[in-house]
PDB file of C-alpha atoms (C1' of nucleotides) in Angstrom:
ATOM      1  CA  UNK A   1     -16.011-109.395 -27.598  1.00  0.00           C
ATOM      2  CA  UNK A   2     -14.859-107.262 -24.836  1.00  0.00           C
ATOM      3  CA  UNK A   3     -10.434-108.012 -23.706  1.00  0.00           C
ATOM      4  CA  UNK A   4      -9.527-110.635 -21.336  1.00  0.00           C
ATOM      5  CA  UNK A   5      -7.515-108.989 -18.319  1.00  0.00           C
ATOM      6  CA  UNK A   6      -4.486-110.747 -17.522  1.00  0.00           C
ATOM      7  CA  UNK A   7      -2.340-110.893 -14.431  1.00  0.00           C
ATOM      8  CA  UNK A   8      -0.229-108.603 -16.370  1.00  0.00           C
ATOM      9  CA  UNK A   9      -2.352-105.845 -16.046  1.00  0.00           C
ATOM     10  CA  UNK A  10      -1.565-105.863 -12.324  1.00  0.00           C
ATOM     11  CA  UNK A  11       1.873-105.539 -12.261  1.00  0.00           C
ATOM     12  CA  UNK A  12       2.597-102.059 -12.099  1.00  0.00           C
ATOM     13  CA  UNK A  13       1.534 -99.126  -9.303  1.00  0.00           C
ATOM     14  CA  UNK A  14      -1.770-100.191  -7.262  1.00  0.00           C
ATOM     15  CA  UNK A  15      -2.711 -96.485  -7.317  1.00  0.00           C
ATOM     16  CA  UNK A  16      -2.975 -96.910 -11.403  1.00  0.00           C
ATOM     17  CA  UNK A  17      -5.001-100.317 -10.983  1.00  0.00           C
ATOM     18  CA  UNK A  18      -7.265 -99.278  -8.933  1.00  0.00           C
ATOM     19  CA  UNK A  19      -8.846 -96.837 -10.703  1.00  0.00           C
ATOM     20  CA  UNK A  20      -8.276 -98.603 -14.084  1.00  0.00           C
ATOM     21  CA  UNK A  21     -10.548-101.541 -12.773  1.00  0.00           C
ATOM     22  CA  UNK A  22     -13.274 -98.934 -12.475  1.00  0.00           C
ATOM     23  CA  UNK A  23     -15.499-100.529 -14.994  1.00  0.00           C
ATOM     24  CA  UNK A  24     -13.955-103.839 -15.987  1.00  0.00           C
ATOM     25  CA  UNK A  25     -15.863-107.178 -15.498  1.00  0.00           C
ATOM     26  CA  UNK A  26     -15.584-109.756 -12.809  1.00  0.00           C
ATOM     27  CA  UNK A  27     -17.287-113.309 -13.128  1.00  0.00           C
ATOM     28  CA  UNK A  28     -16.830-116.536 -10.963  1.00  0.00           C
ATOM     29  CA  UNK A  29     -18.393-119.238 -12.563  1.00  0.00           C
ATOM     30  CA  UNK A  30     -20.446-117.075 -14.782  1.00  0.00           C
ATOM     31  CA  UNK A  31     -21.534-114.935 -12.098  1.00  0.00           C
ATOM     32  CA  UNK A  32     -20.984-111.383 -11.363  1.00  0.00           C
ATOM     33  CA  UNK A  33     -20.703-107.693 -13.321  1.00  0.00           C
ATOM     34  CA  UNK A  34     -19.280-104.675 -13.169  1.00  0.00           C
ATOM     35  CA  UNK A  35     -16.615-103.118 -10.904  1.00  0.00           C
ATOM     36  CA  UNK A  36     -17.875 -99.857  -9.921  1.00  0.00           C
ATOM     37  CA  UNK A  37     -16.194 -99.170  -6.328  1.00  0.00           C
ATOM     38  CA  UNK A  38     -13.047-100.235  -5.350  1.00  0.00           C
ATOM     39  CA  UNK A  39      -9.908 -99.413  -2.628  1.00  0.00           C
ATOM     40  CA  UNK A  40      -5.979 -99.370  -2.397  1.00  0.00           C
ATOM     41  CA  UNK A  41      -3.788-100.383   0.251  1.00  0.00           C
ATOM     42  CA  UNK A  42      -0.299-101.076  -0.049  1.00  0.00           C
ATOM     43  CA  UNK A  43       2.580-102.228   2.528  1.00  0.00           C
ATOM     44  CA  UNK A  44       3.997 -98.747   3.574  1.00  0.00           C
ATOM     45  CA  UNK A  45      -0.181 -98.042   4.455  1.00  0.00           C
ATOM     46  CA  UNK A  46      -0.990 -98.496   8.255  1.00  0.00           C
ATOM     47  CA  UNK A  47      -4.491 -99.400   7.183  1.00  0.00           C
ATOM     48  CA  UNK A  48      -3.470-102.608   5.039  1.00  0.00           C
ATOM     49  CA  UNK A  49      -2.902-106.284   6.270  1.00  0.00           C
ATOM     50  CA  UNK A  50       0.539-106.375   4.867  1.00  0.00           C
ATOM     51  CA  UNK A  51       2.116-103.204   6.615  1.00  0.00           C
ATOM     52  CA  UNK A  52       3.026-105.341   9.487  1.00  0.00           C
ATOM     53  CA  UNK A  53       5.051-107.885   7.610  1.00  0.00           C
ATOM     54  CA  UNK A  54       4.036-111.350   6.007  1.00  0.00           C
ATOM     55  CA  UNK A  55       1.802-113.923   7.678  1.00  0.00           C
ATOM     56  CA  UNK A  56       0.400-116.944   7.097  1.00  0.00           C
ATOM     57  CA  UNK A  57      -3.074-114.522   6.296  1.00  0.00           C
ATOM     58  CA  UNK A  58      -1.893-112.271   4.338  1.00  0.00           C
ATOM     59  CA  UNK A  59       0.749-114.476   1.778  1.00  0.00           C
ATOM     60  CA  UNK A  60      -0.756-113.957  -0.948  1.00  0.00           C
ATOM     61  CA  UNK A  61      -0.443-110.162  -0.381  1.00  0.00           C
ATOM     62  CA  UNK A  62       3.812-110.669  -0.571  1.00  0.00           C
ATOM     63  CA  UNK A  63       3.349-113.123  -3.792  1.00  0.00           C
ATOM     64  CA  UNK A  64       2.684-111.626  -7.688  1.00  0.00           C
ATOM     65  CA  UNK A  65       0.517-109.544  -9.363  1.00  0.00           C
ATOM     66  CA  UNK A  66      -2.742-110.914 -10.766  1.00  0.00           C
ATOM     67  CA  UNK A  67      -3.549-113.140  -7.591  1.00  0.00           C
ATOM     68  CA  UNK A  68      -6.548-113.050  -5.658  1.00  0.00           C
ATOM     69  CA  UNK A  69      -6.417-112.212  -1.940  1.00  0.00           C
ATOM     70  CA  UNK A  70      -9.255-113.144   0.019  1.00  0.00           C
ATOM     71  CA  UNK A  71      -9.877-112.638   4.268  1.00  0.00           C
ATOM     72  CA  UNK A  72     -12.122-112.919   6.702  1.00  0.00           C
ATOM     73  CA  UNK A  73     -14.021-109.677   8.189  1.00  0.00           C
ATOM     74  CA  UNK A  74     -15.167-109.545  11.487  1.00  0.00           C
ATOM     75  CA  UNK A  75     -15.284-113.026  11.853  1.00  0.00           C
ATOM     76  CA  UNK A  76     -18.439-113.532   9.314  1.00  0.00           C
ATOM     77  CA  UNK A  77     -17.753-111.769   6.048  1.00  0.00           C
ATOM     78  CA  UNK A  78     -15.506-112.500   3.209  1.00  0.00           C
ATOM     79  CA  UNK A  79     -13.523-110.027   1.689  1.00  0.00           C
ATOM     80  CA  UNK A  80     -12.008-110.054  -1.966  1.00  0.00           C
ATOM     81  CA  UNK A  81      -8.538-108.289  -3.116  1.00  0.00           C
ATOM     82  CA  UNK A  82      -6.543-108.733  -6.436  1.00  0.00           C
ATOM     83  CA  UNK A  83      -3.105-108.600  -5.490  1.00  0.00           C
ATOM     84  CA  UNK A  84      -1.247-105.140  -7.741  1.00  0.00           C
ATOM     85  CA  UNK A  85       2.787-104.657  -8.480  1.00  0.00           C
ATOM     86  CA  UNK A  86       6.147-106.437  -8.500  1.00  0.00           C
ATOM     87  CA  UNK A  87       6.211-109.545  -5.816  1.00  0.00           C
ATOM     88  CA  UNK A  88       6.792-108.288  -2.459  1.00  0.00           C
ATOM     89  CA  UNK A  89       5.389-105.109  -2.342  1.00  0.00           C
ATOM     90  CA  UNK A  90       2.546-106.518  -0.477  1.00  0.00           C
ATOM     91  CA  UNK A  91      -0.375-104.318  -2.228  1.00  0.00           C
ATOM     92  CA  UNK A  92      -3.906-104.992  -3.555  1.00  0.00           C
ATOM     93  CA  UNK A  93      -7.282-103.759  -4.322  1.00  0.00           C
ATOM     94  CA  UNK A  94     -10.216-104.420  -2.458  1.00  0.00           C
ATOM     95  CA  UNK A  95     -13.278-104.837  -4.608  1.00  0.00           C
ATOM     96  CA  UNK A  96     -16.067-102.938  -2.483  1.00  0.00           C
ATOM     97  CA  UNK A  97     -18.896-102.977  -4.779  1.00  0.00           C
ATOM     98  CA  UNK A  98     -20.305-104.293  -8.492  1.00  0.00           C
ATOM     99  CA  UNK A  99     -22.896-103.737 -10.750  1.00  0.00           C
ATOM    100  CA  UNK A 100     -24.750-106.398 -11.165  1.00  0.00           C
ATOM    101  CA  UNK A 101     -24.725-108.126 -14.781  1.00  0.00           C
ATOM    102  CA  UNK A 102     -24.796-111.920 -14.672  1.00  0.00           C
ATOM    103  CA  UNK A 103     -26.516-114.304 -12.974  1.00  0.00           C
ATOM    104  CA  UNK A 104     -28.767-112.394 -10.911  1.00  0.00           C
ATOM    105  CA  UNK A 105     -31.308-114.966 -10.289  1.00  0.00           C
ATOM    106  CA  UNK A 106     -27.881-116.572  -8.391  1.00  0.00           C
ATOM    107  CA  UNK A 107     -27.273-114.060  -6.698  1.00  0.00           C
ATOM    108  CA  UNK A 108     -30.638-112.984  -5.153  1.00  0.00           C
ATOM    109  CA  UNK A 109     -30.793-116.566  -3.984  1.00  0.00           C
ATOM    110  CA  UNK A 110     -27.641-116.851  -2.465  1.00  0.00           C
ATOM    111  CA  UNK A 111     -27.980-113.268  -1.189  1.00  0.00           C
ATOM    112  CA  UNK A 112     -31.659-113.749   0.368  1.00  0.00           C
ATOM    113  CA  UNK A 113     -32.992-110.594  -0.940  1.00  0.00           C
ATOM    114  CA  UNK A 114     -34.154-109.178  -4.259  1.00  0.00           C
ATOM    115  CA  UNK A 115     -33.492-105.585  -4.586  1.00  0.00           C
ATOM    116  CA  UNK A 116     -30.317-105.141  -7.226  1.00  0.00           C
ATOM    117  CA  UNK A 117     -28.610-102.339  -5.619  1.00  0.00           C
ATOM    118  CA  UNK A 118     -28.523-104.796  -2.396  1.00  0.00           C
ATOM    119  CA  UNK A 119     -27.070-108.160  -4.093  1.00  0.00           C
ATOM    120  CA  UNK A 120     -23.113-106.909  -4.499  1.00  0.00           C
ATOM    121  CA  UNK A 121     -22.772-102.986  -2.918  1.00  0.00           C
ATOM    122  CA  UNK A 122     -20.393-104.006  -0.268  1.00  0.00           C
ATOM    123  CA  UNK A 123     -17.201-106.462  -0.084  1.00  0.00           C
ATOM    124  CA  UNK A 124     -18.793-108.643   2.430  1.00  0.00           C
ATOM    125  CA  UNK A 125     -22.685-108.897   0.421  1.00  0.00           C
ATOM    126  CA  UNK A 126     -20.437-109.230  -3.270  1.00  0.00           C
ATOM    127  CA  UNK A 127     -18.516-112.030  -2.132  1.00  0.00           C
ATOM    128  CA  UNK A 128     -21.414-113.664  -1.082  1.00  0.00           C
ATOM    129  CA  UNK A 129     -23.304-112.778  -3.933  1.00  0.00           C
ATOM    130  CA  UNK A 130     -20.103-114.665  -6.257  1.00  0.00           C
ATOM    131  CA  UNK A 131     -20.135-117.179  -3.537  1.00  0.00           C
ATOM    132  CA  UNK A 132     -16.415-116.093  -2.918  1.00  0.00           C
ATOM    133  CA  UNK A 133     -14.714-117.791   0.148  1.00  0.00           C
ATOM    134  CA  UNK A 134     -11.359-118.795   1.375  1.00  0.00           C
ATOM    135  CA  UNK A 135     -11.100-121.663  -0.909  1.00  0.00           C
ATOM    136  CA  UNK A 136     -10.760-118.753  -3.769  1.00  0.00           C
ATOM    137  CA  UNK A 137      -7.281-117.410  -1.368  1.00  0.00           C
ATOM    138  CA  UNK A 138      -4.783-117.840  -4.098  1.00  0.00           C
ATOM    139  CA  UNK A 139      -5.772-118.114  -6.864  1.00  0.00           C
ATOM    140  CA  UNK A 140      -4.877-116.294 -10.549  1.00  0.00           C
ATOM    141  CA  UNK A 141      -7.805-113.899 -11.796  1.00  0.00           C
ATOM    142  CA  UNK A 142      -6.767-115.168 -15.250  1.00  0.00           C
ATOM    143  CA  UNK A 143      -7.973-118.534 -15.022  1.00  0.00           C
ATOM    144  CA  UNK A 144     -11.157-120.508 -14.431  1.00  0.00           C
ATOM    145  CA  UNK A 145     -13.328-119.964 -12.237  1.00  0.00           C
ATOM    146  CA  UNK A 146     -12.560-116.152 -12.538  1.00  0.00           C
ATOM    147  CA  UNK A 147     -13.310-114.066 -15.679  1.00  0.00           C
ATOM    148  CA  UNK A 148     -11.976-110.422 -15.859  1.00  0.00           C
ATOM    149  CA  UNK A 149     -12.660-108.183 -18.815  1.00  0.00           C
ATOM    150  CA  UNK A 150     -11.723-104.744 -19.548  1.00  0.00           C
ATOM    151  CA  UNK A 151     -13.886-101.963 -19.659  1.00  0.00           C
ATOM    152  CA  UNK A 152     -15.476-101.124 -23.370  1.00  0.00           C
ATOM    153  CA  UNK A 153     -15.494 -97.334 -22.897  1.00  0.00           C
ATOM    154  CA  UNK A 154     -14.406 -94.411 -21.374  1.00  0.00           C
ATOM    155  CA  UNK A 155     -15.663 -94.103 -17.748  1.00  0.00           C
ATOM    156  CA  UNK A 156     -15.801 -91.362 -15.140  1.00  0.00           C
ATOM    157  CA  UNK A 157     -13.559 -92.389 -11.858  1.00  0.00           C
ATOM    158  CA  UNK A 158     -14.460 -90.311  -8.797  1.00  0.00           C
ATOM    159  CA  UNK A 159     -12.002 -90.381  -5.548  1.00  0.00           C
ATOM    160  CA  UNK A 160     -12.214 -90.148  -1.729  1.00  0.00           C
ATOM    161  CA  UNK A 161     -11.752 -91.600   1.267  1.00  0.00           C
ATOM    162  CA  UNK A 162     -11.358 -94.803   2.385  1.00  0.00           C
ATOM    163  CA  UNK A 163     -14.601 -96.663   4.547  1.00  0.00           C
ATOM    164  CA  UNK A 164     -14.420 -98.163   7.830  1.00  0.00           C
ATOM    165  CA  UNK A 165     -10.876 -97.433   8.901  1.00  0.00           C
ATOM    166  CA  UNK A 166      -9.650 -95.976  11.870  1.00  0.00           C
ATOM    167  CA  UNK A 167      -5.444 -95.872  10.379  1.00  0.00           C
ATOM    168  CA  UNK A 168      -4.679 -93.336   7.705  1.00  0.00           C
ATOM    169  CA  UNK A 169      -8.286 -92.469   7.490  1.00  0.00           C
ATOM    170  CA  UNK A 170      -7.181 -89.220   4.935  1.00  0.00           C
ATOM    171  CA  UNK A 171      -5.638 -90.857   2.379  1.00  0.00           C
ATOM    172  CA  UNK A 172      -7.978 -90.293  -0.834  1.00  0.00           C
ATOM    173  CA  UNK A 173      -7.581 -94.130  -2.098  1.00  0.00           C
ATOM    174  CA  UNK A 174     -11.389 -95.260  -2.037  1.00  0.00           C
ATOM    175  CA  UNK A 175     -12.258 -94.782  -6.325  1.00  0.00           C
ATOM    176  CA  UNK A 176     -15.493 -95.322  -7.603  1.00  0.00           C
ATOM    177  CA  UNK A 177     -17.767 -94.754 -10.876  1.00  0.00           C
ATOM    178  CA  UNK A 178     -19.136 -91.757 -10.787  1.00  0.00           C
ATOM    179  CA  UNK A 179     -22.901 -91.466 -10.721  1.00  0.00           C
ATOM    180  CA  UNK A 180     -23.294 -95.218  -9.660  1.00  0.00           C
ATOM    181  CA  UNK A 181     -26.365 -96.521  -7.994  1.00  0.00           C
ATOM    182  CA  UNK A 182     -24.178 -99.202  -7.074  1.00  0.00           C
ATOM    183  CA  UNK A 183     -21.938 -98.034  -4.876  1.00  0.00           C
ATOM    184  CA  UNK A 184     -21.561 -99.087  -1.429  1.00  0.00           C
ATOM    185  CA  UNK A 185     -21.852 -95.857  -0.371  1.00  0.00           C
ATOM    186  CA  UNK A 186     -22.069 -92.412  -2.070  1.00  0.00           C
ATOM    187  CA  UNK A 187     -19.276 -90.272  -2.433  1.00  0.00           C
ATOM    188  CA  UNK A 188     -18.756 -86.900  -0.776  1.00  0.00           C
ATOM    189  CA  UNK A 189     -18.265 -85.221  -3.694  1.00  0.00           C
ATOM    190  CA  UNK A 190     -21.699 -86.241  -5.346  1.00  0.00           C
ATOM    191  CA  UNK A 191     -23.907 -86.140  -2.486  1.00  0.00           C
TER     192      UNK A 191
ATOM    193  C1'  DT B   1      -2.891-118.101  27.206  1.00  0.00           C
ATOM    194  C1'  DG B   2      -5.824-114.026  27.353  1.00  0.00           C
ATOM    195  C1'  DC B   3      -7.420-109.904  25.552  1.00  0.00           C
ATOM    196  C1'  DC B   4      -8.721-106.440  22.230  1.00  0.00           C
ATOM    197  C1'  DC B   5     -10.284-105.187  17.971  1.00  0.00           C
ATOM    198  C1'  DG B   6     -11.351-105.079  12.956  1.00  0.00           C
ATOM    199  C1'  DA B   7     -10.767-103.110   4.932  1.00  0.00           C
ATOM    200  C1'  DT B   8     -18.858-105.422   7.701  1.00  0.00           C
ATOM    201  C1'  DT B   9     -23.681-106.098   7.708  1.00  0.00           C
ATOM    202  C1'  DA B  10     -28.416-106.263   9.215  1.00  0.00           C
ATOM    203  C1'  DA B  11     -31.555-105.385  12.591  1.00  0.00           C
ATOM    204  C1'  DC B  12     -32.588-102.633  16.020  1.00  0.00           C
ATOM    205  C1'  DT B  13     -34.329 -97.820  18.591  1.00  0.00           C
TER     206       DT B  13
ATOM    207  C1'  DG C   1     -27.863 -93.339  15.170  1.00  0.00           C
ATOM    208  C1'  DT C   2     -26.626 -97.769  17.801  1.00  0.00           C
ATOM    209  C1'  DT C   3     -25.439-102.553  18.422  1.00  0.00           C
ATOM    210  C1'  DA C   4     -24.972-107.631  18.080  1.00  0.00           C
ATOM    211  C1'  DA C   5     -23.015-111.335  15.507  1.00  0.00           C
ATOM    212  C1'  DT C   6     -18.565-113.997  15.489  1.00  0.00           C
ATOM    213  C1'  DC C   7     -13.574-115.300  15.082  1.00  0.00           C
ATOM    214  C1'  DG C   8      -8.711-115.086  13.868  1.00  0.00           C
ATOM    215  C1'  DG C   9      -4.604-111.943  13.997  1.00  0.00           C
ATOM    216  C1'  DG C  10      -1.459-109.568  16.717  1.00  0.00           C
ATOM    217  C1'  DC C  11       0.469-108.346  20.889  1.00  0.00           C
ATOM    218  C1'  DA C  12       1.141-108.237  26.003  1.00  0.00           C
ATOM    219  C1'  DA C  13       2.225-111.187  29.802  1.00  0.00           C
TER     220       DA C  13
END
DNA sequence: TGCCCGATTAACT
DNA sequence: GTTAATCGGGCAA
């Protein structure tokens, strides 16, 4: 059986989660697979929610480790974050695309389409996919109806750029399995 | 209060 | 490649 995750696991430098998570396994209620593209953004980072101080959006951000984070994008999409070191320092990972590996008859329903590498290769189409929504804002990604599992093997993490920002576009804090087909998009270095 | 714009996606040309 | 959909946060007034 593959190692639970605990909230633990977050406590320590985002830029070490992040590409740590490369791999592991995400389920809500059963549903869900692997993490295979993911992004960091901390409070000193002009492109993250929290850099402008606590609000009543982006709490969660300023609370512990191991908590998910979840926000609406452009007024229509979801967006899903696990919440990464000591409380306060206002920084998470946002989970931009999954392999999928459970309950994929769920998600092509809920998704409206049936081609895999469409169902979760994006934050907005995953968290529809997992049927994630504000009601998940808060909550611990050790306990029901969240699953996390470590990765069972060595992986391959490949780094660039960050997608879709206009702030601190450079930074090289976008990490993703390398060789994917699942990635939201490819990256520069394996086009 | 009003205005601008975004950690996106799908459907266009 | 371009653009509409759609709405809350953040800031100016």
């Amino acid at each position: 059986m593959p190692k639970r995750l605990t909230r633990n696991f977050f406590n320590r430098s985002v830029h070490e989660v992040a590409p740590d998570l490369i791999g592991a396994t995400l389920l809500c209620d059963g549903v869900g697979g692997r993490l295979v593209e993911v992004e960091a953004y901390h409070q000193t980072d002009p492109a993250a929610h929290s850099y402008r101080g606590p609000t009543e959006r982006n709490a969660v951000m300023f609370g512990p480790a191991g908590y998910v984070y979840v926000y609406r994008s452009y007024g229509i999409h979801w967006c899903l974050n696990f919440v990464c070191e000591p409380k306060g320092s206002a920084s998470a990972v946002l989970i931009r695309a999954i392999e999928p590996t459970a309950g994929l008859k769920t998600m092509r329903r809920r998704r409206g389409v049936t081609d895999e590498r469409l169902l979760c290769s994006g934050p907005g189409r995953l968290c529809q996919a997992l049927r994630i929504t504000a009601l998940h804002n808060g909550l611990a990604l050790d306990r029901p109806p969240f699953e996390l599992f470590a990765r069972q093997s060595e992986v391959e993490v490949i780094a660039g750029p960050r997608i879709g920002l206009t702030k601190a576009v450079d930074k090289p804090w976008r990490y993703g399995l390398k060789g994917s087909r699942f990635l939201s998009k490819p990256f520069k270095s394996e086009a």
